[in-house]
XYZ file of N, CA, C and O in Angstrom:
796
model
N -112.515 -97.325 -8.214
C -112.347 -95.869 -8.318
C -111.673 -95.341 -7.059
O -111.901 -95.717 -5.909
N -110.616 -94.202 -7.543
C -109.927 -93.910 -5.898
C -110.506 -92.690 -5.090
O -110.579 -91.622 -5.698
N -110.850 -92.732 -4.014
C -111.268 -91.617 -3.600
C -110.232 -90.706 -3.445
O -109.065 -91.068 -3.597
N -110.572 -89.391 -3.115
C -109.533 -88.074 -2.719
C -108.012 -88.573 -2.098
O -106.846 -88.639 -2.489
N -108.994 -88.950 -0.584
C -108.613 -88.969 0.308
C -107.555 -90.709 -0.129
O -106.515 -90.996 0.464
N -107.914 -91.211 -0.766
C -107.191 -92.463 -0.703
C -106.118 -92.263 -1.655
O -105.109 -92.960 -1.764
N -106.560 -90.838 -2.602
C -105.580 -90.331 -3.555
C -104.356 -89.694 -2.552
O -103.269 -90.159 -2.209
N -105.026 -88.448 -2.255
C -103.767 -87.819 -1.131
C -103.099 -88.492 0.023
O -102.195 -87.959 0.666
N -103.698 -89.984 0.321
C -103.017 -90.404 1.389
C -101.883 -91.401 0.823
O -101.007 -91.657 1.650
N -101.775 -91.878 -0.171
C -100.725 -92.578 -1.534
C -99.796 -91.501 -1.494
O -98.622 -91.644 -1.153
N -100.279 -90.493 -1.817
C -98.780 -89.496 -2.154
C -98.242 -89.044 -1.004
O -97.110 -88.563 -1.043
N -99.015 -89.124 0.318
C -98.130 -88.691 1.486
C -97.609 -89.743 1.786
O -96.506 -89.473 2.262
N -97.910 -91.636 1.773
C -97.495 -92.116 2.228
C -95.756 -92.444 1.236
O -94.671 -92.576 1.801
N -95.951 -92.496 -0.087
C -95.134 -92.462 -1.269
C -94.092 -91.939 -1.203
O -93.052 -92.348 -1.718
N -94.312 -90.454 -0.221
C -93.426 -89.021 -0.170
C -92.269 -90.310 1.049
O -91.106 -90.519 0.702
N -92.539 -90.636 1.671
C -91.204 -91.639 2.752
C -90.812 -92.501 2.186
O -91.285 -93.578 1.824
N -89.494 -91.811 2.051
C -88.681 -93.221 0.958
C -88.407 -94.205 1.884
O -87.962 -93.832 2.970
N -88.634 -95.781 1.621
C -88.892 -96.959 2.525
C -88.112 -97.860 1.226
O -88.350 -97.645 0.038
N -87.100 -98.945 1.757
C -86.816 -100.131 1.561
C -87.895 -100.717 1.633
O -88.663 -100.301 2.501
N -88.438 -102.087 0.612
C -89.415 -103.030 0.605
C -89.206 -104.177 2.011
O -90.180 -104.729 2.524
N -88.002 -104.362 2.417
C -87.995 -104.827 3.782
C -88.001 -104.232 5.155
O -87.311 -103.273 5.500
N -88.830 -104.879 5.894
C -89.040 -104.048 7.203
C -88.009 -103.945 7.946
O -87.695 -102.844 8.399
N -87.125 -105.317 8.272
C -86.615 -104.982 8.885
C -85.090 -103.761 8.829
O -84.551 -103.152 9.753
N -84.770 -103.789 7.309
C -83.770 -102.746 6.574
C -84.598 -101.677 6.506
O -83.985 -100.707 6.060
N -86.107 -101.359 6.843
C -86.531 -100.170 7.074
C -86.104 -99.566 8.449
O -85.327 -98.616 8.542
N -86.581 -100.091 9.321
C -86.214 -100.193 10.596
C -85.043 -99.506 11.145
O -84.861 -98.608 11.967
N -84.187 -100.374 10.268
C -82.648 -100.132 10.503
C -82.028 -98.247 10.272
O -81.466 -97.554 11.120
N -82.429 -97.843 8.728
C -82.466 -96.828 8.139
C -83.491 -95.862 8.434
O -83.592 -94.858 7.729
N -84.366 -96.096 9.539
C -85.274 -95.114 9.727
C -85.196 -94.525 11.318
O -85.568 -95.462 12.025
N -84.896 -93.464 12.091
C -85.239 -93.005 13.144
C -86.833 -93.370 13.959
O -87.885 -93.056 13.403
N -86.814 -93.953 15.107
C -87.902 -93.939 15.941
C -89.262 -93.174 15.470
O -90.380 -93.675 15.354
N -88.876 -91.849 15.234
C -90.048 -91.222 14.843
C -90.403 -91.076 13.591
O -91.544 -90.619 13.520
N -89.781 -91.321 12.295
C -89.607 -91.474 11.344
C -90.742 -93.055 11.030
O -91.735 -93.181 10.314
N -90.028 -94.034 11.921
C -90.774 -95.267 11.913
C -92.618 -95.045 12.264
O -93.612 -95.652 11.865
N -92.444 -94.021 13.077
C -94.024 -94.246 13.923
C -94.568 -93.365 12.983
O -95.786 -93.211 12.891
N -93.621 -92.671 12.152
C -94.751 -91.806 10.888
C -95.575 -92.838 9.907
O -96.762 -93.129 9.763
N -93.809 -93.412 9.054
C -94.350 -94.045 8.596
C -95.690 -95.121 8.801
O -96.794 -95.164 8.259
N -95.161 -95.797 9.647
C -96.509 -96.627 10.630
C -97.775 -96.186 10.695
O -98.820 -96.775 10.419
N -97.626 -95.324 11.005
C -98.789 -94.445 10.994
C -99.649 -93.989 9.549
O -100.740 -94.552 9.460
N -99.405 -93.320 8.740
C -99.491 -93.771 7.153
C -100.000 -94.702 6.976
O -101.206 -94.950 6.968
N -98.977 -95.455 6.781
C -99.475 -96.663 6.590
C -100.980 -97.599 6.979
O -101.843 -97.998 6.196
N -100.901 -97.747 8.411
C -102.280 -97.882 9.338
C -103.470 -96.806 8.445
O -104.411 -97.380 7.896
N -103.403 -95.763 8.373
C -104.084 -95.017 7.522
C -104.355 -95.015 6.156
O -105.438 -94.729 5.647
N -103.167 -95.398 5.484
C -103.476 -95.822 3.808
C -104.852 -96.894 4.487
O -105.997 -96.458 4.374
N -104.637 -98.201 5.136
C -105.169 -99.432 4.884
C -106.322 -99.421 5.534
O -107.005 -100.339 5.078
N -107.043 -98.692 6.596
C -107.772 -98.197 6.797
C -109.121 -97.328 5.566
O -110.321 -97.568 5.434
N -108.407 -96.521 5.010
C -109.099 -95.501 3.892
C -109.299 -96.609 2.830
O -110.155 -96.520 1.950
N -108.612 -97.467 2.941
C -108.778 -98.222 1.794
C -110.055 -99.145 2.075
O -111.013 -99.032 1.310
N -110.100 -99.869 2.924
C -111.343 -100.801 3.418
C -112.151 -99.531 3.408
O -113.241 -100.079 3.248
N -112.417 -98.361 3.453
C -113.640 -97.675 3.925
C -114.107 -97.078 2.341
O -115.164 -96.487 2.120
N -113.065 -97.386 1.342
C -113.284 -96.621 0.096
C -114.470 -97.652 -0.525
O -115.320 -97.369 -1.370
N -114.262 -98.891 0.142
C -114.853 -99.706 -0.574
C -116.292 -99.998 -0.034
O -116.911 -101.024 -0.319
N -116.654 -99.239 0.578
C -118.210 -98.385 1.039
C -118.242 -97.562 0.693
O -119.247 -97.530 -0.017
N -117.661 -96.475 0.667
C -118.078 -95.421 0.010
C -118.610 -95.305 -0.842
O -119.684 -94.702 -0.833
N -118.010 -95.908 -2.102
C -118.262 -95.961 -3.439
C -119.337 -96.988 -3.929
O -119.864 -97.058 -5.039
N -119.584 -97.998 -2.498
C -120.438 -99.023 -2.900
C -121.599 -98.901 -3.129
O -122.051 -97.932 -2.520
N -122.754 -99.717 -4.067
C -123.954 -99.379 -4.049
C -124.842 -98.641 -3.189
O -125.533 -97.670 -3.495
N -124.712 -99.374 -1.779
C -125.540 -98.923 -0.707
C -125.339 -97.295 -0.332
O -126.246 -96.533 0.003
N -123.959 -96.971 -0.472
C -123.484 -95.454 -0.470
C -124.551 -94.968 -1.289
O -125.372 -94.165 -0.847
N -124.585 -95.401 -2.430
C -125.367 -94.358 -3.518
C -126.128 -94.320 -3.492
O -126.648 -93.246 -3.792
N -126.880 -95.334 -3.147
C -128.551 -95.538 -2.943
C -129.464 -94.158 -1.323
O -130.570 -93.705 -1.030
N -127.464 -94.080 -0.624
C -128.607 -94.082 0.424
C -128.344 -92.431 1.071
O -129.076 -91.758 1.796
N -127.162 -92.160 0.551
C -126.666 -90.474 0.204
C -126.662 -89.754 -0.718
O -126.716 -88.528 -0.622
N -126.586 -90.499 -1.960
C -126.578 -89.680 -3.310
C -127.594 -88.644 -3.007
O -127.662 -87.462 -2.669
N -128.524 -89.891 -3.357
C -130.516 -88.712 -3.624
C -130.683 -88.016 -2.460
O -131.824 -87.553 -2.453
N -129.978 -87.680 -1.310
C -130.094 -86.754 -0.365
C -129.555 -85.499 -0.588
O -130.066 -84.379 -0.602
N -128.113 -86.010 -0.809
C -126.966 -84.478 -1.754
C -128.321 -84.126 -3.355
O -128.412 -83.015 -3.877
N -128.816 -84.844 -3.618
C -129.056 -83.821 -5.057
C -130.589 -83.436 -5.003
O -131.079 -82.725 -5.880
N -131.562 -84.081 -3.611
C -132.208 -82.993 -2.885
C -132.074 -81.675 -2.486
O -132.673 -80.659 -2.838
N -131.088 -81.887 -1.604
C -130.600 -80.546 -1.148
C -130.284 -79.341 -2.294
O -130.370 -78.116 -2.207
N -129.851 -80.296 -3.489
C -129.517 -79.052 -4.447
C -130.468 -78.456 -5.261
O -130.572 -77.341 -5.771
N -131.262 -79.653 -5.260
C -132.907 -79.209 -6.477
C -133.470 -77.951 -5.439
O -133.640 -76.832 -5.923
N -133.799 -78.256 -3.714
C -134.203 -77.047 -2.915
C -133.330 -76.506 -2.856
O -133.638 -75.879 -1.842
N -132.377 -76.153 -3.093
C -131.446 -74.950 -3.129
C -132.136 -74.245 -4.330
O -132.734 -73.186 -4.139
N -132.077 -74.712 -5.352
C -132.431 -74.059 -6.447
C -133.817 -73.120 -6.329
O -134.080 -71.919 -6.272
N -134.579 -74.455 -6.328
C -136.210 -74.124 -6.334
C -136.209 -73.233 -5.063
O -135.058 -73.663 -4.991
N -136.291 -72.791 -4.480
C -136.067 -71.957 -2.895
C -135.948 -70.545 -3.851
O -136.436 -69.521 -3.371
N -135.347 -70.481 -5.110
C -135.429 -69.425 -5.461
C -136.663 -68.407 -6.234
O -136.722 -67.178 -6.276
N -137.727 -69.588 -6.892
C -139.120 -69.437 -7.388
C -140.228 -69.764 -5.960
O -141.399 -69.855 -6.328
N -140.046 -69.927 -4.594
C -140.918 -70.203 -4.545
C -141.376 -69.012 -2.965
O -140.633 -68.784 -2.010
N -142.665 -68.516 -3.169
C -143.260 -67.298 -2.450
C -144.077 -68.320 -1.140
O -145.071 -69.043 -1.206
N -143.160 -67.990 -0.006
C -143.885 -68.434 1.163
C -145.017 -67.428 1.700
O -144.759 -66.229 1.797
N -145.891 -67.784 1.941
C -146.884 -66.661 2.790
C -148.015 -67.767 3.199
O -148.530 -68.690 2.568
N -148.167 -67.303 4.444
C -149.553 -67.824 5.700
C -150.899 -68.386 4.605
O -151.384 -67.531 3.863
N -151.421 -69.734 4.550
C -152.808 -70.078 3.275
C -153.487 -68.934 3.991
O -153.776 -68.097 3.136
N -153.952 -68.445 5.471
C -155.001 -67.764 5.455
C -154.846 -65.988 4.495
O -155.626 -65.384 3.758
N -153.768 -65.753 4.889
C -153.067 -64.613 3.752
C -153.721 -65.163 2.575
O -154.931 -64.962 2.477
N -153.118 -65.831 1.654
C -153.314 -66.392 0.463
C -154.649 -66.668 0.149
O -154.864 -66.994 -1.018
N -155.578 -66.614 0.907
C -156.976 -66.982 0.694
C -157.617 -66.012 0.808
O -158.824 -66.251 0.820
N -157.189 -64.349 0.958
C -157.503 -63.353 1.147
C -156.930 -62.873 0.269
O -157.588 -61.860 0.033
N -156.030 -62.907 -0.484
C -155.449 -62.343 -1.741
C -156.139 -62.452 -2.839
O -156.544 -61.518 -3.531
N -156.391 -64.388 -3.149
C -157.112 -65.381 -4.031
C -158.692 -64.480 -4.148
O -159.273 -64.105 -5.167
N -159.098 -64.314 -2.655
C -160.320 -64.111 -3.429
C -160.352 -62.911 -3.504
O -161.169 -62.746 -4.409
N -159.940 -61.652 -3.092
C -160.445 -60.193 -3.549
C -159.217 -60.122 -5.315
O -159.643 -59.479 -6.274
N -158.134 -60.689 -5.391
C -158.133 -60.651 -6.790
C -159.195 -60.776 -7.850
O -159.256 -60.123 -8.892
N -160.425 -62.164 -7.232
C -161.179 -62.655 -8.108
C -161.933 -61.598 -8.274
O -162.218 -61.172 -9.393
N -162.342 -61.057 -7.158
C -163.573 -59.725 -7.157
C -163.026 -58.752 -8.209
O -163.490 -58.660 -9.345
N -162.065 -58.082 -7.765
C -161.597 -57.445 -9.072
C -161.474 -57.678 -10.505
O -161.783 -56.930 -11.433
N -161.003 -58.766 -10.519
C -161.417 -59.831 -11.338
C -159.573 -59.596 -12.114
O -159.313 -59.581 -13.317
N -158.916 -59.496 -11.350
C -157.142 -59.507 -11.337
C -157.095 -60.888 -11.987
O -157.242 -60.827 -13.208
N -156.919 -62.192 -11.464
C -157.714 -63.289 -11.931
C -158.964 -63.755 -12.390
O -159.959 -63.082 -12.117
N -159.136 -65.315 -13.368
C -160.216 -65.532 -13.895
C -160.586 -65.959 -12.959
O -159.875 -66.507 -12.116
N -162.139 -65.757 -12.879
C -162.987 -66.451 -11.800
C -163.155 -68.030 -11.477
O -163.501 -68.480 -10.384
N -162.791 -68.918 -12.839
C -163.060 -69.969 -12.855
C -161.550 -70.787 -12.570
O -161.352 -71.949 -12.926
N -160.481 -69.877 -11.813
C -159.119 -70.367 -10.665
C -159.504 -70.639 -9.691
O -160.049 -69.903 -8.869
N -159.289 -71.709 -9.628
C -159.501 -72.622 -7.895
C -158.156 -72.318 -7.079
O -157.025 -72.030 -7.470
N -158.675 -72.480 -5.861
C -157.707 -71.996 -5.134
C -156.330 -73.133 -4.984
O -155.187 -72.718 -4.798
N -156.606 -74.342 -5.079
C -155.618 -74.793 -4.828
C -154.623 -74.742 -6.335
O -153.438 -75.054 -6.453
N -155.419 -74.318 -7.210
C -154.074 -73.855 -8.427
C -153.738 -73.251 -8.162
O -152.540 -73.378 -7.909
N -154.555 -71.564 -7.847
C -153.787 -70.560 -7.721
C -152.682 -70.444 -6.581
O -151.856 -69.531 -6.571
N -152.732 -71.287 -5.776
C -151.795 -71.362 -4.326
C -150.134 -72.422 -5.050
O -148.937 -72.379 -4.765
N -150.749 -73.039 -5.789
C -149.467 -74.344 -6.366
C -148.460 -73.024 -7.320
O -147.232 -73.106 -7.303
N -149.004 -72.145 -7.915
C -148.609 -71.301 -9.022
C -147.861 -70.362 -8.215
O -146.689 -70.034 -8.397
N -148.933 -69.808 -6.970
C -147.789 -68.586 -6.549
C -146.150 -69.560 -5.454
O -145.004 -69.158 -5.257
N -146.672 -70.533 -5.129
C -145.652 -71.386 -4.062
C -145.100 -72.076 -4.679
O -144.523 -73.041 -4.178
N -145.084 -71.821 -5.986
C -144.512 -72.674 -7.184
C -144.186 -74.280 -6.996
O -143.091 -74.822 -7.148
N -145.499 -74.921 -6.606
C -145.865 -76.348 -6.635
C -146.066 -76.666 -8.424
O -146.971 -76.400 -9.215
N -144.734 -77.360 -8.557
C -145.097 -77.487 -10.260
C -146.182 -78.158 -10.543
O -146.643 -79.031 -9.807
N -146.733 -77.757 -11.763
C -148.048 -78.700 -12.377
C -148.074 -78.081 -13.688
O -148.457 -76.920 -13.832
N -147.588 -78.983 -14.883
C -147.619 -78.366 -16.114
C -149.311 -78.261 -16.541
O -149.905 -77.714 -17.470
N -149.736 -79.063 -15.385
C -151.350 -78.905 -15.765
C -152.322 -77.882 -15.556
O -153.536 -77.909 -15.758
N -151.179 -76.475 -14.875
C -152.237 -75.592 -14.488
C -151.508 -74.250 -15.068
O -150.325 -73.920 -15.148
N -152.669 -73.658 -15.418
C -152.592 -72.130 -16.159
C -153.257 -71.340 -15.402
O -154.480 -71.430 -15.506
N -152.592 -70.131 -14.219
C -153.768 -69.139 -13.960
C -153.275 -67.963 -14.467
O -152.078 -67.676 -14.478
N -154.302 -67.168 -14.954
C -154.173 -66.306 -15.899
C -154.247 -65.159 -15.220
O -154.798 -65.327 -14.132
N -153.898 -64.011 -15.435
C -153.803 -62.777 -14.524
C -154.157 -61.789 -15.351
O -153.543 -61.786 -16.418
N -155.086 -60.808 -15.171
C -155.517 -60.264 -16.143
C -155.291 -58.858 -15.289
O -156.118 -58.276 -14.587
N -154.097 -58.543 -15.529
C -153.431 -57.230 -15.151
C -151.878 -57.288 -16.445
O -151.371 -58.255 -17.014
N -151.574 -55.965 -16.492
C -150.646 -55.865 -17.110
C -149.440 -55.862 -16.188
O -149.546 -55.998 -14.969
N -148.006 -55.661 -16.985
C -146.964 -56.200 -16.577
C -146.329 -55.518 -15.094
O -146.085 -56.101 -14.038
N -146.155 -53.978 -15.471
C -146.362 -52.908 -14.296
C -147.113 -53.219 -13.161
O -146.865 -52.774 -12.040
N -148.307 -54.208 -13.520
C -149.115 -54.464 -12.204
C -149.028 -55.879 -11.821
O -149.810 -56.475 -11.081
N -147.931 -56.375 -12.442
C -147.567 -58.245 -11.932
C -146.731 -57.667 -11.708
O -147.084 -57.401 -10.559
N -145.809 -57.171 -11.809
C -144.729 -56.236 -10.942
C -144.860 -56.298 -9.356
O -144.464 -57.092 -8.502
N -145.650 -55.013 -9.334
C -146.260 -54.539 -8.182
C -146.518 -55.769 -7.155
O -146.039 -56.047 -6.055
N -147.700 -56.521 -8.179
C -148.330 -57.474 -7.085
C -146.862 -58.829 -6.570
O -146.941 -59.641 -5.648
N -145.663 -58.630 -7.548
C -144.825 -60.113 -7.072
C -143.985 -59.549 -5.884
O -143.375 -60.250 -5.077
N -144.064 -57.455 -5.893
C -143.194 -57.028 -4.660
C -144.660 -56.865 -3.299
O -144.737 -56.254 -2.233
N -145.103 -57.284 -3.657
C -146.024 -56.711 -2.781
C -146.472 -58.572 -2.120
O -147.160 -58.738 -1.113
N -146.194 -59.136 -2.526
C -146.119 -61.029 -2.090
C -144.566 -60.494 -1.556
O -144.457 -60.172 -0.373
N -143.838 -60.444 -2.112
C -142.372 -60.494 -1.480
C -142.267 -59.800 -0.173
O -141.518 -60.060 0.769
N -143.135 -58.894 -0.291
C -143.023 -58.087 1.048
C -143.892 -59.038 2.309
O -143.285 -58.993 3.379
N -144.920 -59.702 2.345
C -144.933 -60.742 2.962
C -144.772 -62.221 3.226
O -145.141 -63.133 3.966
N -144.065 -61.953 2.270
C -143.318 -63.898 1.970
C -142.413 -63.741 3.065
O -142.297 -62.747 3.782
N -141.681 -64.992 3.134
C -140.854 -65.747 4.764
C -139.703 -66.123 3.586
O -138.784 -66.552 4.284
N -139.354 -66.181 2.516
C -138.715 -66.933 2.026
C -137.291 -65.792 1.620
O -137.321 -65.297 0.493
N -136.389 -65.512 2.327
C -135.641 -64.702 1.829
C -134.539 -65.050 0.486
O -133.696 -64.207 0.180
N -134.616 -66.016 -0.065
C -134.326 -66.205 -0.890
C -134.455 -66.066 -2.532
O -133.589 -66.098 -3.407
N -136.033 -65.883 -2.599
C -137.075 -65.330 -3.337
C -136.491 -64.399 -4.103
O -135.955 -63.442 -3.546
N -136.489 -64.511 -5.531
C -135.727 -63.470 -6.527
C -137.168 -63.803 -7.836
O -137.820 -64.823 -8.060
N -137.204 -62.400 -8.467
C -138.273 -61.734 -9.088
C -138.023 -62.736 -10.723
O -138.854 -63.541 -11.142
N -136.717 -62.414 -11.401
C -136.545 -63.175 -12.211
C -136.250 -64.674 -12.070
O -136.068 -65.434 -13.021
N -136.234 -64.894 -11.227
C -135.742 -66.681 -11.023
C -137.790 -66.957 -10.653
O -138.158 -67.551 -11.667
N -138.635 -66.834 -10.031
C -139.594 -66.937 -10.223
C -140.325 -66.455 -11.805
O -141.146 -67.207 -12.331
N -140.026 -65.480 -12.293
C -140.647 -65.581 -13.338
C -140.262 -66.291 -14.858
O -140.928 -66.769 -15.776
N -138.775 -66.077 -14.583
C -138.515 -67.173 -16.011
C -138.926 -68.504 -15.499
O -139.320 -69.160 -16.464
N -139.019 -69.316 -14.192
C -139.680 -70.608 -14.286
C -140.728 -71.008 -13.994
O -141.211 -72.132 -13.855
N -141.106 -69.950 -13.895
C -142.850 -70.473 -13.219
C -143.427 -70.516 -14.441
O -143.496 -69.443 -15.039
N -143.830 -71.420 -14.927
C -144.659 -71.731 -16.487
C -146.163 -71.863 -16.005
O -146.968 -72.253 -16.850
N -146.590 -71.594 -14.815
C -147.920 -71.591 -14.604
C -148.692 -70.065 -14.703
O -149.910 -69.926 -14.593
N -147.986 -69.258 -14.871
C -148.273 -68.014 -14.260
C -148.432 -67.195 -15.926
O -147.372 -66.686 -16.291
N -149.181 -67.094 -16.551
C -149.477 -66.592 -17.509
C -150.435 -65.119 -17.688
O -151.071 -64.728 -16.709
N -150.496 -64.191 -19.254
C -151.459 -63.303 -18.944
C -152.483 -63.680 -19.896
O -152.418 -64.720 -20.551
N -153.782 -62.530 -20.007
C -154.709 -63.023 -20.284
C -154.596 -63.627 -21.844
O -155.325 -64.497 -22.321
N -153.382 -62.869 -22.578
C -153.418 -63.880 -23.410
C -153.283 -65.298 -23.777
O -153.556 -65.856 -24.840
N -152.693 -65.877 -22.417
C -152.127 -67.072 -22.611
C -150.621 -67.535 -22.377
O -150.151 -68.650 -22.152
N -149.876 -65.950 -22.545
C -148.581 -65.997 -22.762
C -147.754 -65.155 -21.510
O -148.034 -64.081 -20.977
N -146.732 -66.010 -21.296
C -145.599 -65.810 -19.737
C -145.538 -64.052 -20.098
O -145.805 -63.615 -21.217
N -145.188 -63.295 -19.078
C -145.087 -61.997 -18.541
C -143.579 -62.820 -18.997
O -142.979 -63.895 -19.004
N -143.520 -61.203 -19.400
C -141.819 -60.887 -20.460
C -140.478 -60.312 -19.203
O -140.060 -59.156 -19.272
N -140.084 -61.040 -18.410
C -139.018 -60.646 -17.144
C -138.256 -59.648 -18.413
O -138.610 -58.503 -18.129
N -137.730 -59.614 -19.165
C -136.701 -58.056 -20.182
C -137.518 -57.178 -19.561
O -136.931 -56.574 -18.663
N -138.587 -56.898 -19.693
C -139.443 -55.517 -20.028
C -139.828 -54.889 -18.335
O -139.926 -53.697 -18.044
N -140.002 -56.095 -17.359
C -140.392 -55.584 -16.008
C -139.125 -55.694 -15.608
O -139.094 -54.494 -15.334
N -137.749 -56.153 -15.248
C -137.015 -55.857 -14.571
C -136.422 -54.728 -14.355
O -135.456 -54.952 -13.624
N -136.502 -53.626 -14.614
C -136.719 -52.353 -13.952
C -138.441 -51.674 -13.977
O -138.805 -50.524 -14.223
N -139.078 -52.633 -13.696
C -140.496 -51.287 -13.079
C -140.182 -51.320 -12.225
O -139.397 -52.060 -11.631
N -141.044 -50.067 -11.839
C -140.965 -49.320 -10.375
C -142.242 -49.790 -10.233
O -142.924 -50.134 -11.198
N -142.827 -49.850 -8.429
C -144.151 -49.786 -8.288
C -144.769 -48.523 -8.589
O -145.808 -48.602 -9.245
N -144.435 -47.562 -8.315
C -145.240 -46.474 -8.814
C -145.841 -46.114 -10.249
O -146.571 -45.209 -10.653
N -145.004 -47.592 -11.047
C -145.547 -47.498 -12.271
C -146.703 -48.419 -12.453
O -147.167 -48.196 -13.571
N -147.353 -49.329 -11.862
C -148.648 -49.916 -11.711
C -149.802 -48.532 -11.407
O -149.859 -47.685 -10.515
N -150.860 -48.889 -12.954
C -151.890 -48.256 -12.420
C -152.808 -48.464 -11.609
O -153.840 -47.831 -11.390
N -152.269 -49.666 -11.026
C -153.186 -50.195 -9.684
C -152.791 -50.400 -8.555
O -153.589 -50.981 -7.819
N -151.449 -50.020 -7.987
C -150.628 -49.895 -7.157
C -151.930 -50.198 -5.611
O -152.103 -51.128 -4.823
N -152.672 -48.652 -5.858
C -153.314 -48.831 -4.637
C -154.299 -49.450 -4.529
O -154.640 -49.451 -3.346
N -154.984 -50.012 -5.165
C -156.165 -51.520 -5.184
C -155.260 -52.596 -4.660
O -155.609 -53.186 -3.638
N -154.137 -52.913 -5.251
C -153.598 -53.789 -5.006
C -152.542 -54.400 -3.239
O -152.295 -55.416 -2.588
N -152.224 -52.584 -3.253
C -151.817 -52.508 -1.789
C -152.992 -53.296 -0.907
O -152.851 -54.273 -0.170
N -154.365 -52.439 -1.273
C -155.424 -52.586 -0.233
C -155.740 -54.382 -0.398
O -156.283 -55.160 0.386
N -155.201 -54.578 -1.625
C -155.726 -56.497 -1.271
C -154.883 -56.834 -0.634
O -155.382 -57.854 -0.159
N -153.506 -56.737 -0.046
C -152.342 -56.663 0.626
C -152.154 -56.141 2.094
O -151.071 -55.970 2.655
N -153.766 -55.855 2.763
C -153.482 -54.943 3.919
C -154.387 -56.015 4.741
O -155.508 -56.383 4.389
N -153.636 -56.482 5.996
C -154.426 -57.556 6.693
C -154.720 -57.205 7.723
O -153.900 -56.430 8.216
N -156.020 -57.549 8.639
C -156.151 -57.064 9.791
C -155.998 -58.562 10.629
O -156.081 -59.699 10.164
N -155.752 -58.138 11.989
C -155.255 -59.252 12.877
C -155.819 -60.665 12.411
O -155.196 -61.726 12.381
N -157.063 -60.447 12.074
C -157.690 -61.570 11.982
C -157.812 -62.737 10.635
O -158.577 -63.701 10.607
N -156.946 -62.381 9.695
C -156.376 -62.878 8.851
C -154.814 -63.434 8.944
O -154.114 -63.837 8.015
N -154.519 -63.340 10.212
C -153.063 -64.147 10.193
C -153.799 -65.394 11.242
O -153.133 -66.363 11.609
């Protein structure tokens, strides 16, 4: 297989019209003309021994899965809500009190769901309406670290994050609420308000 570079360096070297003999090259070519060509050349044969690493197993084995890391966290970077566990363990449990969540969510689900640690094995259920998963995903955003963080890219993939029926919060219907449209805006602020001693 040819690489780019072994592609574009064929057609630059191609582009110098050359006699097949050197020394009738020689003859027909100017000093600097010669040290181009030469030069090219040295470079075709070069790119060429190196194409044949590139492309070789060990290449793939040992850069591939690094490039298509980088791209899966590129992606995922977009579902996932950074914030401090001691934050998060102060959220977790005065939700429960309210009873925003079911009581019988352990914390390390509910932490995999909002940091979107996949697990098709976990369901936490939120027993607020949509206006108020709204609220509560700007009100995480407002102390998340993750500036990348987008409202619909977390909610069409987070398959953990369900309501009390069972069934994913509808991103059509909340992508324009306002917070002021949560009837729980200010319960929810106040689970959201930390004093020093929670960071």
């Amino acid at each position: 297989m040819l690489t780019p570079i072994f592609y574009f360096s064929g057609i630059s070297l191609n582009k110098i019209s050359f006699p097949t003999d050197f020394f009738n090259l020689k003859d027909s070519l100017g000093y600097l003309q010669l040290f181009t060509y030469i030069l090219y050349l040295g470079t075709f044969i070069v790119i060429l021994f190196l194409s044949n690493y590139i492309w070789s197993e060990k290449f793939e084995n040992s850069f591939l899965p690094l490039i298509k890391k980088k791209v899966i966290n590129i992606s995922i970077n977009k579902h996932e809500i950074h914030i401090d566990d001691t934050k998060l363990k102060k959220i977790y449990t005065e939700l429960k009190q309210y009873d925003f969540i079911n009581s019988d969510i352990l914390f390390e689900n509910f932490k995999s769901a909002i940091n979107f640690i996949e697990n098709k094995d976990i369901k936490v259920v939120f027993n607020m309406s949509g206006p108020d998963f709204r609220c509560l995903f700007e009100l995480f955003k407002k102390h998340n670290t993750n500036k990348k963080l987008e409202f619909k890219s977390f909610l069409l993939n987070n398959k953990m994050i369900v309501k009390s029926d069972e069934k994913p919060y509808n991103y059509s219907t909340l992508k324009d609420s306002k917070y002021n449209t949560s009837k729980n805006n200010q319960t929810l602020k106040k689970i959201f308000t930390f004093k020093s001693t929670d960071y």
